[in-house]
GROMACS .gro file of C-alpha atoms in nm:
model
  270
    1MET     CA    1  10.567  10.609   2.209
    2GLY     CA    2  10.272  10.344   2.213
    3TYR     CA    3  10.259  10.341   2.591
    4THR     CA    4  10.158  10.669   2.573
    5MET     CA    5   9.985  10.665   2.282
    6ASP     CA    6   9.802  10.414   2.478
    7TRP     CA    7   9.714  10.606   2.712
    8LEU     CA    8   9.566  10.861   2.515
    9LEU     CA    9   9.344  10.662   2.342
   10LEU     CA   10   9.223  10.536   2.676
   11PHE     CA   11   9.146  10.892   2.764
   12ALA     CA   12   8.976  10.963   2.466
   13TRP     CA   13   8.701  10.672   2.560
   14VAL     CA   14   8.637  10.732   2.909
   15PRO     CA   15   8.359  11.004   2.830
   16MET     CA   16   8.177  10.798   2.632
   17LEU     CA   17   8.243  10.470   2.776
   18SER     CA   18   8.102  10.641   3.108
   19SER     CA   19   7.866  10.817   3.017
   20LEU     CA   20   7.703  10.504   2.811
   21LEU     CA   21   7.736  10.298   3.127
   22VAL     CA   22   7.543  10.575   3.376
   23GLU     CA   23   7.273  10.569   3.068
   24VAL     CA   24   7.218  10.162   3.071
   25SER     CA   25   7.258  10.191   3.443
   26GLY     CA   26   7.000  10.469   3.491
   27GLU     CA   27   6.756  10.305   3.287
   28HIS     CA   28   6.674   9.918   3.404
   29SER     CA   29   6.672  10.081   3.748
   30ALA     CA   30   6.400  10.352   3.628
   31SER     CA   31   6.170   9.997   3.466
   32LEU     CA   32   6.069   9.692   3.504
   33THR     CA   33   6.038   9.662   3.111
   34ALA     CA   34   6.145   9.895   2.753
   35ILE     CA   35   5.796  10.071   2.687
   36MET     CA   36   5.914   9.898   2.308
   37ASP     CA   37   6.033   9.600   2.408
   38GLU     CA   38   5.869   9.331   2.154
   39ARG     CA   39   5.764   9.085   2.439
   40PHE     CA   40   5.619   9.315   2.646
   41MET     CA   41   5.362   9.484   2.397
   42LYS     CA   42   5.317   9.159   2.282
   43GLU     CA   43   5.211   9.076   2.598
   44CYS     CA   44   4.983   9.350   2.660
   45VAL     CA   45   4.808   9.350   2.327
   46ASP     CA   46   4.730   8.985   2.273
   47ARG     CA   47   4.618   9.019   2.621
   48HIS     CA   48   4.341   9.296   2.596
   49ASN     CA   49   4.187   9.159   2.220
   50ALA     CA   50   4.207   8.806   2.385
   51ALA     CA   51   3.970   8.977   2.663
   52ARG     CA   52   3.774   9.192   2.372
   53SER     CA   53   3.721   8.864   2.157
   54SER     CA   54   3.570   8.675   2.400
   55VAL     CA   55   3.350   8.923   2.560
   56GLN     CA   56   2.963   8.816   2.705
   57PRO     CA   57   2.770   8.888   2.585
   58PRO     CA   58   2.927   8.826   2.309
   59ALA     CA   59   2.965   9.254   2.036
   60SER     CA   60   2.905   9.294   1.710
   61ASP     CA   61   3.123   9.616   1.677
   62MET     CA   62   3.438   9.547   1.850
   63LEU     CA   63   3.769   9.647   1.672
   64HIS     CA   64   4.080   9.501   1.736
   65MET     CA   65   4.308   9.633   1.908
   66THR     CA   66   4.713   9.773   1.865
   67TRP     CA   67   4.992   9.923   2.004
   68ASP     CA   68   5.065  10.330   2.010
   69GLU     CA   69   5.433  10.414   2.096
   70GLY     CA   70   5.268  10.782   2.189
   71LEU     CA   71   5.057  10.578   2.441
   72ALA     CA   72   5.352  10.419   2.598
   73ILE     CA   73   5.575  10.715   2.599
   74ALA     CA   74   5.236  10.900   2.776
   75ALA     CA   75   5.215  10.616   3.019
   76ARG     CA   76   5.582  10.580   3.121
   77ALA     CA   77   5.575  10.953   3.174
   78TRP     CA   78   5.310  10.962   3.377
   79ALA     CA   79   5.423  10.664   3.590
   80ARG     CA   80   5.703  10.833   3.679
   81ASN     CA   81   5.552  11.003   3.931
   82CYS     CA   82   5.511  10.715   4.090
   83GLU     CA   83   5.205  10.851   4.265
   84TYR     CA   84   4.843  10.628   4.285
   85ARG     CA   85   4.620  10.876   4.094
   86HIS     CA   86   4.518  10.942   3.690
   87ASN     CA   87   4.671  11.205   3.474
   88ASP     CA   88   4.479  11.516   3.432
   89ARG     CA   89   4.760  11.597   3.116
   90ARG     CA   90   4.717  11.638   2.759
   91SER     CA   91   4.869  11.240   2.752
   92HIS     CA   92   4.889  11.246   2.328
   93PRO     CA   93   5.054  11.415   2.057
   94VAL     CA   94   4.698  11.310   1.792
   95PHE     CA   95   4.388  11.193   2.003
   96SER     CA   96   4.214  11.425   2.104
   97SER     CA   97   4.071  11.158   2.454
   98VAL     CA   98   4.284  10.898   2.603
   99GLY     CA   99   4.157  10.661   2.863
  100GLU     CA  100   4.391  10.516   3.149
  101ASN     CA  101   4.394  10.260   3.392
  102ILE     CA  102   4.624  10.237   3.643
  103TRP     CA  103   4.753   9.896   3.875
  104THR     CA  104   4.960   9.986   4.197
  105GLY     CA  105   5.149   9.660   4.344
  106ARG     CA  106   5.453   9.647   4.595
  107PRO     CA  107   5.717   9.450   4.581
  108PRO     CA  108   5.814   9.517   4.268
  109SER     CA  109   5.820   9.114   4.171
  110SER     CA  110   5.458   9.121   4.234
  111TYR     CA  111   5.375   9.272   3.908
  112THR     CA  112   5.313   9.090   3.579
  113VAL     CA  113   5.128   9.141   3.288
  114LYS     CA  114   4.909   8.932   3.274
  115LYS     CA  115   4.848   8.954   3.690
  116VAL     CA  116   4.777   9.283   3.612
  117ILE     CA  117   4.515   9.345   3.275
  118ASP     CA  118   4.342   8.980   3.413
  119GLY     CA  119   4.289   9.163   3.782
  120TRP     CA  120   4.176   9.388   3.508
  121VAL     CA  121   3.934   9.158   3.350
  122ASN     CA  122   3.771   8.977   3.610
  123GLU     CA  123   3.616   9.253   3.711
  124LYS     CA  124   3.356   9.164   3.461
  125GLU     CA  125   3.250   8.943   3.687
  126ASP     CA  126   3.066   9.280   3.951
  127TYR     CA  127   2.910   9.377   3.592
  128THR     CA  128   2.555   9.392   3.447
  129TYR     CA  129   2.537   9.470   3.083
  130THR     CA  130   2.200   9.470   3.062
  131THR     CA  131   2.175   9.749   3.296
  132THR     CA  132   2.594   9.897   3.267
  133GLU     CA  133   2.569   9.881   3.687
  134CYS     CA  134   2.830   9.713   3.889
  135LYS     CA  135   2.847   9.587   4.191
  136GLN     CA  136   3.211   9.776   4.279
  137VAL     CA  137   3.463   9.854   4.075
  138CYS     CA  138   3.436   9.762   3.664
  139GLY     CA  139   3.591  10.132   3.454
  140HIS     CA  140   3.925   9.912   3.414
  141TYR     CA  141   3.690   9.644   3.268
  142THR     CA  142   3.481   9.854   3.042
  143GLN     CA  143   3.825  10.058   2.890
  144VAL     CA  144   3.964   9.728   2.815
  145VAL     CA  145   3.680   9.611   2.609
  146TRP     CA  146   3.560   9.920   2.517
  147ALA     CA  147   3.464   9.888   2.095
  148SER     CA  148   3.550  10.158   1.938
  149THR     CA  149   3.893  10.200   2.200
  150TYR     CA  150   4.197  10.063   1.893
  151LYS     CA  151   4.494  10.185   2.051
  152VAL     CA  152   4.667  10.099   2.373
  153GLY     CA  153   5.027  10.157   2.497
  154CYS     CA  154   5.226  10.145   2.846
  155ALA     CA  155   5.406  10.112   3.161
  156VAL     CA  156   5.560   9.967   3.463
  157GLN     CA  157   5.750  10.196   3.670
  158ILE     CA  158   5.974  10.093   3.986
  159CYS     CA  159   5.895  10.322   4.252
  160PRO     CA  160   6.202  10.264   4.519
  161ASN     CA  161   6.026  10.476   4.813
  162GLY     CA  162   5.682  10.359   4.709
  163VAL     CA  163   5.382  10.495   4.534
  164LYS     CA  164   5.156  10.798   4.622
  165GLY     CA  165   4.827  10.754   4.742
  166PHE     CA  166   4.873  10.371   4.825
  167ASP     CA  167   4.997  10.318   5.156
  168ASP     CA  168   5.149  10.616   5.252
  169LYS     CA  169   5.241  10.512   5.630
  170GLU     CA  170   5.443  10.231   5.458
  171LEU     CA  171   5.700  10.380   5.186
  172LYS     CA  172   5.858  10.057   5.066
  173GLU     CA  173   5.961   9.975   4.702
  174GLY     CA  174   5.671   9.947   4.504
  175ALA     CA  175   5.545   9.892   4.124
  176LEU     CA  176   5.320  10.146   3.922
  177PHE     CA  177   5.170   9.966   3.570
  178VAL     CA  178   4.997  10.221   3.324
  179CYS     CA  179   4.771  10.161   2.984
  180ASN     CA  180   4.695  10.409   2.807
  181TYR     CA  181   4.413  10.364   2.588
  182ALA     CA  182   4.300  10.557   2.231
  183PRO     CA  183   4.022  10.672   2.173
  184ALA     CA  184   3.871  10.709   2.513
  185GLY     CA  185   3.584  10.465   2.640
  186ASN     CA  186   3.429  10.495   2.963
  187TRP     CA  187   3.264  10.804   2.829
  188GLY     CA  188   2.900  10.655   2.875
  189GLY     CA  189   2.662  10.354   2.789
  190GLN     CA  190   2.702  10.004   2.690
  191PRO     CA  191   3.167   9.932   2.592
  192TYR     CA  192   2.969   9.754   2.286
  193GLN     CA  193   2.692   9.700   2.113
  194ARG     CA  194   2.597   9.307   2.134
  195GLY     CA  195   2.543   9.099   1.854
  196ASN     CA  196   2.714   8.805   1.641
  197GLN     CA  197   3.101   8.879   1.567
  198CYS     CA  198   3.228   9.156   1.360
  199THR     CA  199   2.868   9.203   1.193
  200GLY     CA  200   2.809   9.570   1.280
  201CYS     CA  201   3.239   9.687   1.129
  202VAL     CA  202   3.363   9.795   0.851
  203GLY     CA  203   3.710   9.563   0.710
  204GLU     CA  204   3.845   9.251   0.778
  205CYS     CA  205   3.691   8.994   1.100
  206LYS     CA  206   4.019   8.855   1.207
  207GLY     CA  207   4.007   8.625   1.594
  208GLN     CA  208   3.657   8.758   1.672
  209LEU     CA  209   3.787   9.059   1.571
  210CYS     CA  210   3.734   9.401   1.312
  211HIS     CA  211   4.047   9.448   1.103
  212ASN     CA  212   4.168   9.760   0.927
  213GLN     CA  213   4.527   9.808   0.795
  214THR     CA  214   4.471  10.204   0.817
  215ARG     CA  215   4.378  10.186   1.188
  216ASP     CA  216   4.629   9.842   1.283
  217LYS     CA  217   4.913  10.069   1.153
  218GLN     CA  218   5.185  10.146   1.378
  219GLN     CA  219   5.350  10.507   1.431
  220SER     CA  220   5.630  10.639   1.560
  221TYR     CA  221   5.627  10.996   1.727
  222ASN     CA  222   5.910  11.194   1.824
  223TRP     CA  223   5.783  11.320   2.118
  224SER     CA  224   5.789  11.419   2.492
  225PRO     CA  225   5.566  11.515   2.729
  226ASP     CA  226   5.650  11.863   2.912
  227TRP     CA  227   5.543  11.741   3.231
  228ASP     CA  228   5.745  11.437   3.213
  229PRO     CA  229   5.980  11.494   3.524
  230ALA     CA  230   6.264  11.336   3.338
  231LEU     CA  231   6.253  11.614   3.188
  232SER     CA  232   6.223  11.844   3.490
  233SER     CA  233   6.423  11.683   3.712
  234CYS     CA  234   6.872  11.517   3.773
  235GLY     CA  235   6.776  11.247   3.883
  236PRO     CA  236   7.162  10.975   3.986
  237SER     CA  237   7.209  10.898   3.671
  238CYS     CA  238   7.207  11.254   3.508
  239ALA     CA  239   7.410  11.336   3.837
  240ALA     CA  240   7.679  11.142   3.770
  241VAL     CA  241   7.678  11.236   3.334
  242LEU     CA  242   7.690  11.607   3.484
  243ILE     CA  243   8.020  11.500   3.685
  244ILE     CA  244   8.223  11.257   3.494
  245ARG     CA  245   8.200  11.384   3.173
  246PRO     CA  246   8.364  11.692   3.271
  247LEU     CA  247   8.599  11.566   3.482
  248ALA     CA  248   8.709  11.316   3.187
  249LEU     CA  249   8.745  11.572   2.960
  250LEU     CA  250   8.955  11.748   3.232
  251ALA     CA  251   9.187  11.429   3.191
  252THR     CA  252   9.174  11.415   2.800
  253PHE     CA  253   9.293  11.752   2.815
  254LEU     CA  254   9.519  11.665   3.129
  255ALA     CA  255   9.696  11.387   2.876
  256ALA     CA  256   9.722  11.555   2.590
  257TYR     CA  257   9.887  11.856   2.758
  258ILE     CA  258  10.174  11.577   2.932
  259VAL     CA  259  10.244  11.490   2.627
  260GLN     CA  260  10.220  11.756   2.404
  261ASN     CA  261  10.524  11.904   2.696
  262CYS     CA  262  10.678  11.617   2.731
  263TYR     CA  263  10.695  11.454   2.413
  264PRO     CA  264  10.702  11.733   2.139
  265ASN     CA  265  10.813  11.566   1.859
  266ILE     CA  266  10.568  11.291   1.855
  267PHE     CA  267  10.297  11.284   1.608
  268CYS     CA  268  10.037  11.068   1.534
  269TYR     CA  269   9.901  10.998   1.171
  270GLU     CA  270   9.545  10.760   1.065
   0.00000   0.00000   0.00000
């Protein structure tokens, strides 16, 4: 009787264990870093704020930037497309305007938060503040240091078959890094007002940036973009769940049937 009950318990645990293993393995195969990983969030925010606090000429109205979960969710959803182009869908449940920076590279190990954001910031060498002219590409930099932008959310995705629109001829594994910003920058003119730091802001001045408790507060969003590829496709992990769960359920019923017929006098008590 003891052995029979042990087998029953084992079969009962199969659906939960198999689902857990599939979901965990699927998560790690899809992304390099979880969007709500504390170290990831902190590094993204800190590197943005470091660039914002050290602009030249100095800024009088530069807002302190903080993480936004909704922007990160949208960044992750868009990165899942593994396509090197900007998002043209609505990207936040609250903010009506969202800016975006994207980066791609291969192999995935070539990616680090520092490398990507420093690359965007280094575009300042080609940007002239007084004339707003750009020798080459400067849009990533101006979005990073856009004074009225105060929220950021980022995500990085592994693309096993390469990134569309980026060296399409060779399908090699790469990484796609996306940062979303709100309110959006790059809508014309200079990214910030020149002057003594914080003199043009309302609120506290810390680290040469303007802080505000209401503005800096983090919020959680029970929201997912309806255009997220994960909602419309069933990848390997999803397929595994659909196969394993019915088989595990069938095994559970089979075990119960065998026990009931072979050992009709066995009762289970709590």
